[in-house]
PDB file of C-alpha atoms in Angstrom:
ATOM      1  CA  MET Z   2      61.731 -60.334 -15.924  1.00 55.00           C
ATOM      2  CA  ASP Z   3      58.143 -59.444 -15.120  1.00 87.00           C
ATOM      3  CA  ARG Z   4      57.149 -57.250 -18.054  1.00 86.00           C
ATOM      4  CA  LEU Z   5      54.286 -55.570 -16.191  1.00 86.00           C
ATOM      5  CA  VAL Z   6      56.629 -54.581 -13.357  1.00 91.00           C
ATOM      6  CA  GLU Z   7      59.090 -53.143 -15.883  1.00 94.00           C
ATOM      7  CA  ALA Z   8      56.303 -51.413 -17.803  1.00 93.00           C
ATOM      8  CA  ARG Z   9      55.087 -49.842 -14.539  1.00 95.00           C
ATOM      9  CA  LYS Z  10      58.601 -48.486 -13.883  1.00 96.00           C
ATOM     10  CA  ASP Z  11      58.638 -47.013 -17.399  1.00 97.00           C
ATOM     11  CA  VAL Z  12      55.226 -45.422 -16.834  1.00 96.00           C
ATOM     12  CA  ASP Z  13      56.252 -43.989 -13.464  1.00 96.00           C
ATOM     13  CA  ALA Z  14      59.331 -42.441 -15.100  1.00 98.00           C
ATOM     14  CA  ALA Z  15      57.187 -41.012 -17.902  1.00 97.00           C
ATOM     15  CA  ILE Z  16      54.732 -39.482 -15.426  1.00 97.00           C
ATOM     16  CA  SER Z  17      57.616 -37.896 -13.552  1.00 98.00           C
ATOM     17  CA  VAL Z  18      59.042 -36.440 -16.770  1.00 98.00           C
ATOM     18  CA  TRP Z  19      55.700 -34.976 -17.866  1.00 98.00           C
ATOM     19  CA  GLY Z  20      55.340 -33.510 -14.376  1.00 97.00           C
ATOM     20  CA  GLU Z  21      58.542 -31.555 -15.109  1.00 97.00           C
ATOM     21  CA  LEU Z  22      58.005 -30.799 -18.804  1.00 97.00           C
ATOM     22  CA  ILE Z  23      54.493 -29.404 -18.592  1.00 97.00           C
ATOM     23  CA  PRO Z  24      55.299 -26.496 -16.246  1.00 97.00           C
ATOM     24  CA  GLU Z  25      58.693 -26.002 -17.880  1.00 97.00           C
ATOM     25  CA  ARG Z  26      57.535 -25.992 -21.518  1.00 96.00           C
ATOM     26  CA  MET Z  27      53.852 -25.022 -21.334  1.00 94.00           C
ATOM     27  CA  GLY Z  28      53.301 -23.466 -17.920  1.00 92.00           C
ATOM     28  CA  ASP Z  29      52.738 -19.979 -19.313  1.00 94.00           C
ATOM     29  CA  ARG Z  30      49.878 -21.149 -21.560  1.00 94.00           C
ATOM     30  CA  ILE Z  31      47.928 -23.687 -19.537  1.00 94.00           C
ATOM     31  CA  ARG Z  32      45.514 -23.652 -16.594  1.00 91.00           C
ATOM     32  CA  TYR Z  33      45.892 -27.291 -15.662  1.00 89.00           C
ATOM     33  CA  ALA Z  34      47.147 -30.665 -16.827  1.00 93.00           C
ATOM     34  CA  THR Z  35      45.700 -33.905 -15.506  1.00 92.00           C
ATOM     35  CA  LEU Z  36      46.670 -37.534 -15.985  1.00 92.00           C
ATOM     36  CA  LYS Z  37      43.797 -40.018 -16.305  1.00 88.00           C
ATOM     37  CA  GLY Z  38      43.229 -43.613 -17.300  1.00 82.00           C
ATOM     38  CA  SER Z  39      44.701 -47.067 -16.913  1.00 82.00           C
ATOM     39  CA  VAL Z  40      48.177 -45.866 -15.939  1.00 88.00           C
ATOM     40  CA  LEU Z  41      46.751 -44.761 -12.588  1.00 88.00           C
ATOM     41  CA  LYS Z  42      44.994 -48.034 -11.884  1.00 87.00           C
ATOM     42  CA  ARG Z  43      46.265 -51.363 -10.665  1.00 88.00           C
ATOM     43  CA  TRP Z  44      47.212 -53.750 -13.453  1.00 88.00           C
ATOM     44  CA  ASP Z  45      45.959 -57.218 -12.647  1.00 86.00           C
ATOM     45  CA  SER Z  46      46.534 -58.721 -16.085  1.00 82.00           C
ATOM     46  CA  ILE Z  47      48.554 -58.138 -19.236  1.00 82.00           C
ATOM     47  CA  VAL Z  48      45.587 -56.463 -20.939  1.00 77.00           C
ATOM     48  CA  ASP Z  49      45.236 -53.742 -18.287  1.00 82.00           C
ATOM     49  CA  TYR Z  50      48.233 -51.945 -19.768  1.00 84.00           C
ATOM     50  CA  VAL Z  51      49.812 -52.927 -23.083  1.00 84.00           C
ATOM     51  CA  PRO Z  52      53.171 -51.249 -23.832  1.00 86.00           C
ATOM     52  CA  VAL Z  53      53.131 -49.262 -27.102  1.00 80.00           C
ATOM     53  CA  ILE Z  54      49.334 -49.639 -27.487  1.00 78.00           C
ATOM     54  CA  SER Z  55      48.258 -48.134 -24.147  1.00 83.00           C
ATOM     55  CA  ASP Z  56      49.036 -44.502 -23.458  1.00 86.00           C
ATOM     56  CA  LEU Z  57      49.435 -41.777 -20.877  1.00 91.00           C
ATOM     57  CA  ASP Z  58      46.130 -39.945 -21.136  1.00 89.00           C
ATOM     58  CA  ILE Z  59      46.990 -36.314 -20.342  1.00 94.00           C
ATOM     59  CA  HIS Z  60      44.243 -33.696 -20.475  1.00 91.00           C
ATOM     60  CA  ILE Z  61      45.457 -30.115 -20.819  1.00 92.00           C
ATOM     61  CA  CYS Z  62      43.335 -26.993 -20.487  1.00 89.00           C
ATOM     62  CA  THR Z  63      44.878 -23.839 -21.885  1.00 93.00           C
ATOM     63  CA  ILE Z  64      44.333 -20.266 -20.784  1.00 93.00           C
ATOM     64  CA  LYS Z  65      41.541 -18.663 -22.854  1.00 92.00           C
ATOM     65  CA  ASP Z  66      41.299 -21.777 -25.085  1.00 90.00           C
ATOM     66  CA  GLN Z  67      44.534 -20.912 -26.880  1.00 93.00           C
ATOM     67  CA  PRO Z  68      46.397 -23.741 -28.629  1.00 93.00           C
ATOM     68  CA  ILE Z  69      48.877 -25.741 -26.553  1.00 93.00           C
ATOM     69  CA  PHE Z  70      51.578 -24.602 -28.984  1.00 93.00           C
ATOM     70  CA  PRO Z  71      51.320 -21.731 -31.490  1.00 91.00           C
ATOM     71  CA  HIS Z  72      50.067 -22.785 -34.931  1.00 92.00           C
ATOM     72  CA  ASP Z  73      53.214 -21.736 -36.739  1.00 94.00           C
ATOM     73  CA  ARG Z  74      56.716 -22.993 -37.533  1.00 95.00           C
ATOM     74  CA  ASP Z  75      58.053 -22.043 -34.104  1.00 95.00           C
ATOM     75  CA  GLY Z  76      55.181 -23.848 -32.388  1.00 94.00           C
ATOM     76  CA  PHE Z  77      55.870 -26.942 -34.494  1.00 95.00           C
ATOM     77  CA  ARG Z  78      59.555 -26.885 -33.587  1.00 96.00           C
ATOM     78  CA  TYR Z  79      58.794 -26.283 -29.921  1.00 96.00           C
ATOM     79  CA  ALA Z  80      56.400 -29.256 -29.857  1.00 95.00           C
ATOM     80  CA  LEU Z  81      59.047 -31.481 -31.503  1.00 95.00           C
ATOM     81  CA  GLU Z  82      61.677 -30.305 -29.021  1.00 97.00           C
ATOM     82  CA  THR Z  83      59.290 -31.085 -26.174  1.00 97.00           C
ATOM     83  CA  THR Z  84      58.734 -34.668 -27.317  1.00 96.00           C
ATOM     84  CA  GLY Z  85      62.486 -35.039 -27.859  1.00 96.00           C
ATOM     85  CA  LEU Z  86      63.137 -33.903 -24.294  1.00 98.00           C
ATOM     86  CA  TYR Z  87      60.481 -36.321 -23.082  1.00 97.00           C
ATOM     87  CA  GLU Z  88      62.209 -39.279 -24.735  1.00 97.00           C
ATOM     88  CA  GLU Z  89      65.667 -38.217 -23.529  1.00 98.00           C
ATOM     89  CA  ARG Z  90      64.568 -37.800 -19.927  1.00 98.00           C
ATOM     90  CA  VAL Z  91      62.670 -41.086 -19.805  1.00 98.00           C
ATOM     91  CA  LYS Z  92      65.779 -42.856 -21.137  1.00 98.00           C
ATOM     92  CA  GLU Z  93      67.900 -41.125 -18.481  1.00 98.00           C
ATOM     93  CA  LEU Z  94      65.557 -42.292 -15.719  1.00 98.00           C
ATOM     94  CA  ARG Z  95      65.049 -45.760 -17.231  1.00 97.00           C
ATOM     95  CA  PRO Z  96      68.116 -46.767 -19.264  1.00 96.00           C
ATOM     96  CA  GLY Z  97      66.842 -50.372 -19.346  1.00 92.00           C
ATOM     97  CA  ASN Z  98      63.304 -49.461 -20.362  1.00 95.00           C
ATOM     98  CA  ILE Z  99      61.150 -51.907 -22.282  1.00 95.00           C
ATOM     99  CA  HIS Z 100      59.258 -49.030 -23.905  1.00 94.00           C
ATOM    100  CA  ILE Z 101      58.797 -45.293 -23.783  1.00 95.00           C
ATOM    101  CA  PRO Z 102      55.167 -44.755 -22.819  1.00 95.00           C
ATOM    102  CA  ARG Z 103      53.259 -42.973 -25.546  1.00 91.00           C
ATOM    103  CA  PRO Z 104      51.489 -39.829 -24.404  1.00 93.00           C
ATOM    104  CA  GLN Z 105      48.035 -38.974 -25.659  1.00 90.00           C
ATOM    105  CA  ILE Z 106      47.581 -35.264 -25.114  1.00 91.00           C
ATOM    106  CA  VAL Z 107      43.955 -34.132 -25.183  1.00 86.00           C
ATOM    107  CA  LYS Z 108      43.297 -30.400 -25.273  1.00 90.00           C
ATOM    108  CA  MET Z 109      40.302 -29.758 -23.071  1.00 84.00           C
ATOM    109  CA  GLU Z 110      37.618 -27.612 -24.635  1.00 75.00           C
ATOM    110  CA  SER Z 111      35.507 -25.276 -22.531  1.00 67.00           C
ATOM    111  CA  ASN Z 112      32.300 -26.698 -24.033  1.00 57.00           C
ATOM    112  CA  ARG Z 113      33.210 -30.313 -23.166  1.00 63.00           C
ATOM    113  CA  GLU Z 114      32.461 -30.473 -19.455  1.00 64.00           C
ATOM    114  CA  ILE Z 115      31.653 -34.171 -19.793  1.00 57.00           C
ATOM    115  CA  TRP Z 116      35.412 -34.729 -20.239  1.00 62.00           C
ATOM    116  CA  LEU Z 117      36.075 -33.451 -16.717  1.00 62.00           C
ATOM    117  CA  PRO Z 118      36.688 -36.087 -14.052  1.00 62.00           C
ATOM    118  CA  GLU Z 119      34.127 -36.680 -11.319  1.00 58.00           C
ATOM    119  CA  ARG Z 120      36.495 -37.743  -8.537  1.00 63.00           C
ATOM    120  CA  THR Z 121      40.036 -36.888  -7.449  1.00 66.00           C
ATOM    121  CA  ASP Z 122      40.940 -40.577  -7.152  1.00 70.00           C
ATOM    122  CA  ASP Z 123      40.494 -40.934 -10.938  1.00 76.00           C
ATOM    123  CA  THR Z 124      43.237 -38.418 -11.745  1.00 86.00           C
ATOM    124  CA  LEU Z 125      46.711 -37.164 -10.972  1.00 88.00           C
ATOM    125  CA  SER Z 126      47.329 -33.437 -11.264  1.00 89.00           C
ATOM    126  CA  LEU Z 127      50.475 -32.644 -13.251  1.00 93.00           C
ATOM    127  CA  PHE Z 128      49.993 -28.872 -13.212  1.00 94.00           C
ATOM    128  CA  GLY Z 129      47.525 -26.372 -11.811  1.00 91.00           C
ATOM    129  CA  GLU Z 130      44.177 -27.139 -10.241  1.00 88.00           C
ATOM    130  CA  THR Z 131      41.869 -29.502 -12.087  1.00 80.00           C
ATOM    131  CA  PRO Z 132      38.151 -28.713 -11.939  1.00 76.00           C
ATOM    132  CA  PHE Z 133      35.734 -31.570 -11.391  1.00 71.00           C
ATOM    133  CA  ARG Z 134      32.212 -32.021 -12.675  1.00 67.00           C
ATOM    134  CA  GLU Z 135      29.230 -33.117 -10.662  1.00 73.00           C
ATOM    135  CA  GLU Z 136      28.855 -36.850 -10.426  1.00 74.00           C
ATOM    136  CA  GLU Z 137      26.654 -38.095 -13.235  1.00 69.00           C
ATOM    137  CA  SER Z 138      23.489 -39.988 -12.361  1.00 72.00           C
ATOM    138  CA  GLU Z 139      23.282 -43.628 -13.390  1.00 75.00           C
ATOM    139  CA  ALA Z 140      20.428 -42.838 -15.769  1.00 77.00           C
ATOM    140  CA  ASP Z 141      22.394 -40.053 -17.497  1.00 74.00           C
ATOM    141  CA  CYS Z 142      25.498 -42.234 -17.726  1.00 69.00           C
ATOM    142  CA  ARG Z 143      23.471 -45.112 -19.168  1.00 77.00           C
ATOM    143  CA  LYS Z 144      21.846 -42.775 -21.730  1.00 78.00           C
ATOM    144  CA  ARG Z 145      25.195 -41.295 -22.806  1.00 72.00           C
ATOM    145  CA  ASP Z 146      26.721 -44.774 -23.115  1.00 71.00           C
ATOM    146  CA  HIS Z 147      23.753 -45.943 -25.205  1.00 76.00           C
ATOM    147  CA  GLU Z 148      24.162 -43.001 -27.597  1.00 76.00           C
ATOM    148  CA  ALA Z 149      27.881 -43.773 -27.981  1.00 72.00           C
ATOM    149  CA  LEU Z 150      27.102 -47.434 -28.716  1.00 70.00           C
ATOM    150  CA  MET Z 151      24.622 -46.422 -31.421  1.00 73.00           C
ATOM    151  CA  GLU Z 152      27.311 -44.299 -33.117  1.00 75.00           C
ATOM    152  CA  LEU Z 153      29.742 -47.225 -33.114  1.00 74.00           C
ATOM    153  CA  ASP Z 154      27.959 -49.176 -35.858  1.00 75.00           C
ATOM    154  CA  ALA Z 155      28.387 -46.504 -38.543  1.00 77.00           C
ATOM    155  CA  ARG Z 156      32.040 -45.945 -37.663  1.00 75.00           C
ATOM    156  CA  LEU Z 157      32.861 -49.644 -37.830  1.00 74.00           C
ATOM    157  CA  LYS Z 158      31.078 -49.997 -41.177  1.00 79.00           C
ATOM    158  CA  ARG Z 159      33.403 -47.322 -42.601  1.00 78.00           C
ATOM    159  CA  MET Z 160      36.522 -49.177 -41.389  1.00 75.00           C
ATOM    160  CA  PRO Z 161      37.155 -51.390 -44.485  1.00 78.00           C
ATOM    161  CA  GLY Z 162      37.294 -48.310 -46.694  1.00 81.00           C
ATOM    162  CA  ARG Z 163      39.815 -46.753 -44.329  1.00 78.00           C
ATOM    163  CA  ILE Z 164      42.258 -49.678 -44.361  1.00 76.00           C
ATOM    164  CA  ILE Z 165      42.346 -50.432 -48.088  1.00 80.00           C
ATOM    165  CA  ASP Z 166      45.099 -47.861 -48.695  1.00 81.00           C
ATOM    166  CA  ARG Z 167      47.275 -48.681 -45.662  1.00 80.00           C
ATOM    167  CA  ILE Z 168      50.376 -50.832 -45.421  1.00 79.00           C
ATOM    168  CA  GLY Z 169      52.770 -51.908 -42.688  1.00 78.00           C
ATOM    169  CA  LEU Z 170      53.086 -49.461 -39.834  1.00 77.00           C
ATOM    170  CA  GLU Z 171      50.287 -47.305 -41.238  1.00 78.00           C
ATOM    171  CA  TYR Z 172      47.855 -49.809 -39.731  1.00 74.00           C
ATOM    172  CA  PHE Z 173      48.951 -48.515 -36.346  1.00 73.00           C
ATOM    173  CA  ARG Z 174      47.017 -45.284 -36.852  1.00 75.00           C
ATOM    174  CA  ILE Z 175      43.830 -47.218 -37.589  1.00 74.00           C
ATOM    175  CA  LEU Z 176      44.506 -49.522 -34.635  1.00 72.00           C
ATOM    176  CA  ARG Z 177      44.894 -46.508 -32.329  1.00 70.00           C
ATOM    177  CA  GLU Z 178      41.646 -45.034 -33.600  1.00 72.00           C
ATOM    178  CA  LEU Z 179      39.929 -48.372 -33.138  1.00 69.00           C
ATOM    179  CA  CYS Z 180      41.243 -48.613 -29.567  1.00 65.00           C
ATOM    180  CA  TYR Z 181      39.926 -45.122 -28.864  1.00 62.00           C
ATOM    181  CA  ILE Z 182      36.518 -45.967 -30.315  1.00 63.00           C
ATOM    182  CA  VAL Z 183      36.133 -49.563 -29.172  1.00 59.00           C
ATOM    183  CA  SER Z 184      37.972 -49.760 -25.832  1.00 59.00           C
ATOM    184  CA  PRO Z 185      35.141 -48.112 -23.844  1.00 62.00           C
ATOM    185  CA  THR Z 186      32.586 -50.420 -25.491  1.00 60.00           C
ATOM    186  CA  PRO Z 187      32.548 -53.259 -22.908  1.00 56.00           C
ATOM    187  CA  VAL Z 188      31.959 -50.772 -20.085  1.00 59.00           C
ATOM    188  CA  ARG Z 189      29.259 -49.008 -22.098  1.00 59.00           C
ATOM    189  CA  VAL Z 190      27.499 -52.315 -22.799  1.00 59.00           C
ATOM    190  CA  LEU Z 191      27.659 -53.312 -19.126  1.00 58.00           C
ATOM    191  CA  SER Z 192      26.197 -49.963 -18.092  1.00 62.00           C
ATOM    192  CA  GLN Z 193      23.037 -50.869 -20.001  1.00 64.00           C
ATOM    193  CA  PHE Z 194      22.462 -53.907 -17.772  1.00 62.00           C
ATOM    194  CA  THR Z 195      23.887 -53.056 -14.362  1.00 64.00           C
ATOM    195  CA  GLY Z 196      22.643 -50.957 -11.491  1.00 58.00           C
ATOM    196  CA  SER Z 197      25.812 -48.992 -10.783  1.00 51.00           C
ATOM    197  CA  LYS Z 198      28.364 -46.979 -12.738  1.00 50.00           C
TER     198      LYS Z 198
END
């Protein structure tokens, strides 16, 4: 069994399920939902998508910056029900799955325009109409990447103090944070030395 082929089938099922769940469970509160990241790209090697570690990067913009779910007991229950439905439906579509792709839901903030995609080929709309930002100049991209690299040192120096009180599966949270912080690093380093984004 080719694990990447099977993982792709799992991801395709997950994308389909989120395409149903978002309008069904959140459609009255959101302006748009967009899928981004490695799940939309071709996987040429086993590191392009790693089941359980990699995620479905879904950006959601709510109407009037309200929370995705209410900040109360009912909102908590509704969010849990939504993830339960997600798992059930993926299993229905892929009874022989090798994993259930882990969603990473990012609530878009109106003051974070840099999070908006530049091109339609970088995204898949799951709901509504996604706005796009103007394409960033190479100089601006290089400057932003440099600033992010400079912040990395302090965060990594704090890491030992953050793992001393973790055991077993609790390391996963730190690993996820590290992936979020470190995974863009190679691209950011390359941007400092290359002539194109």
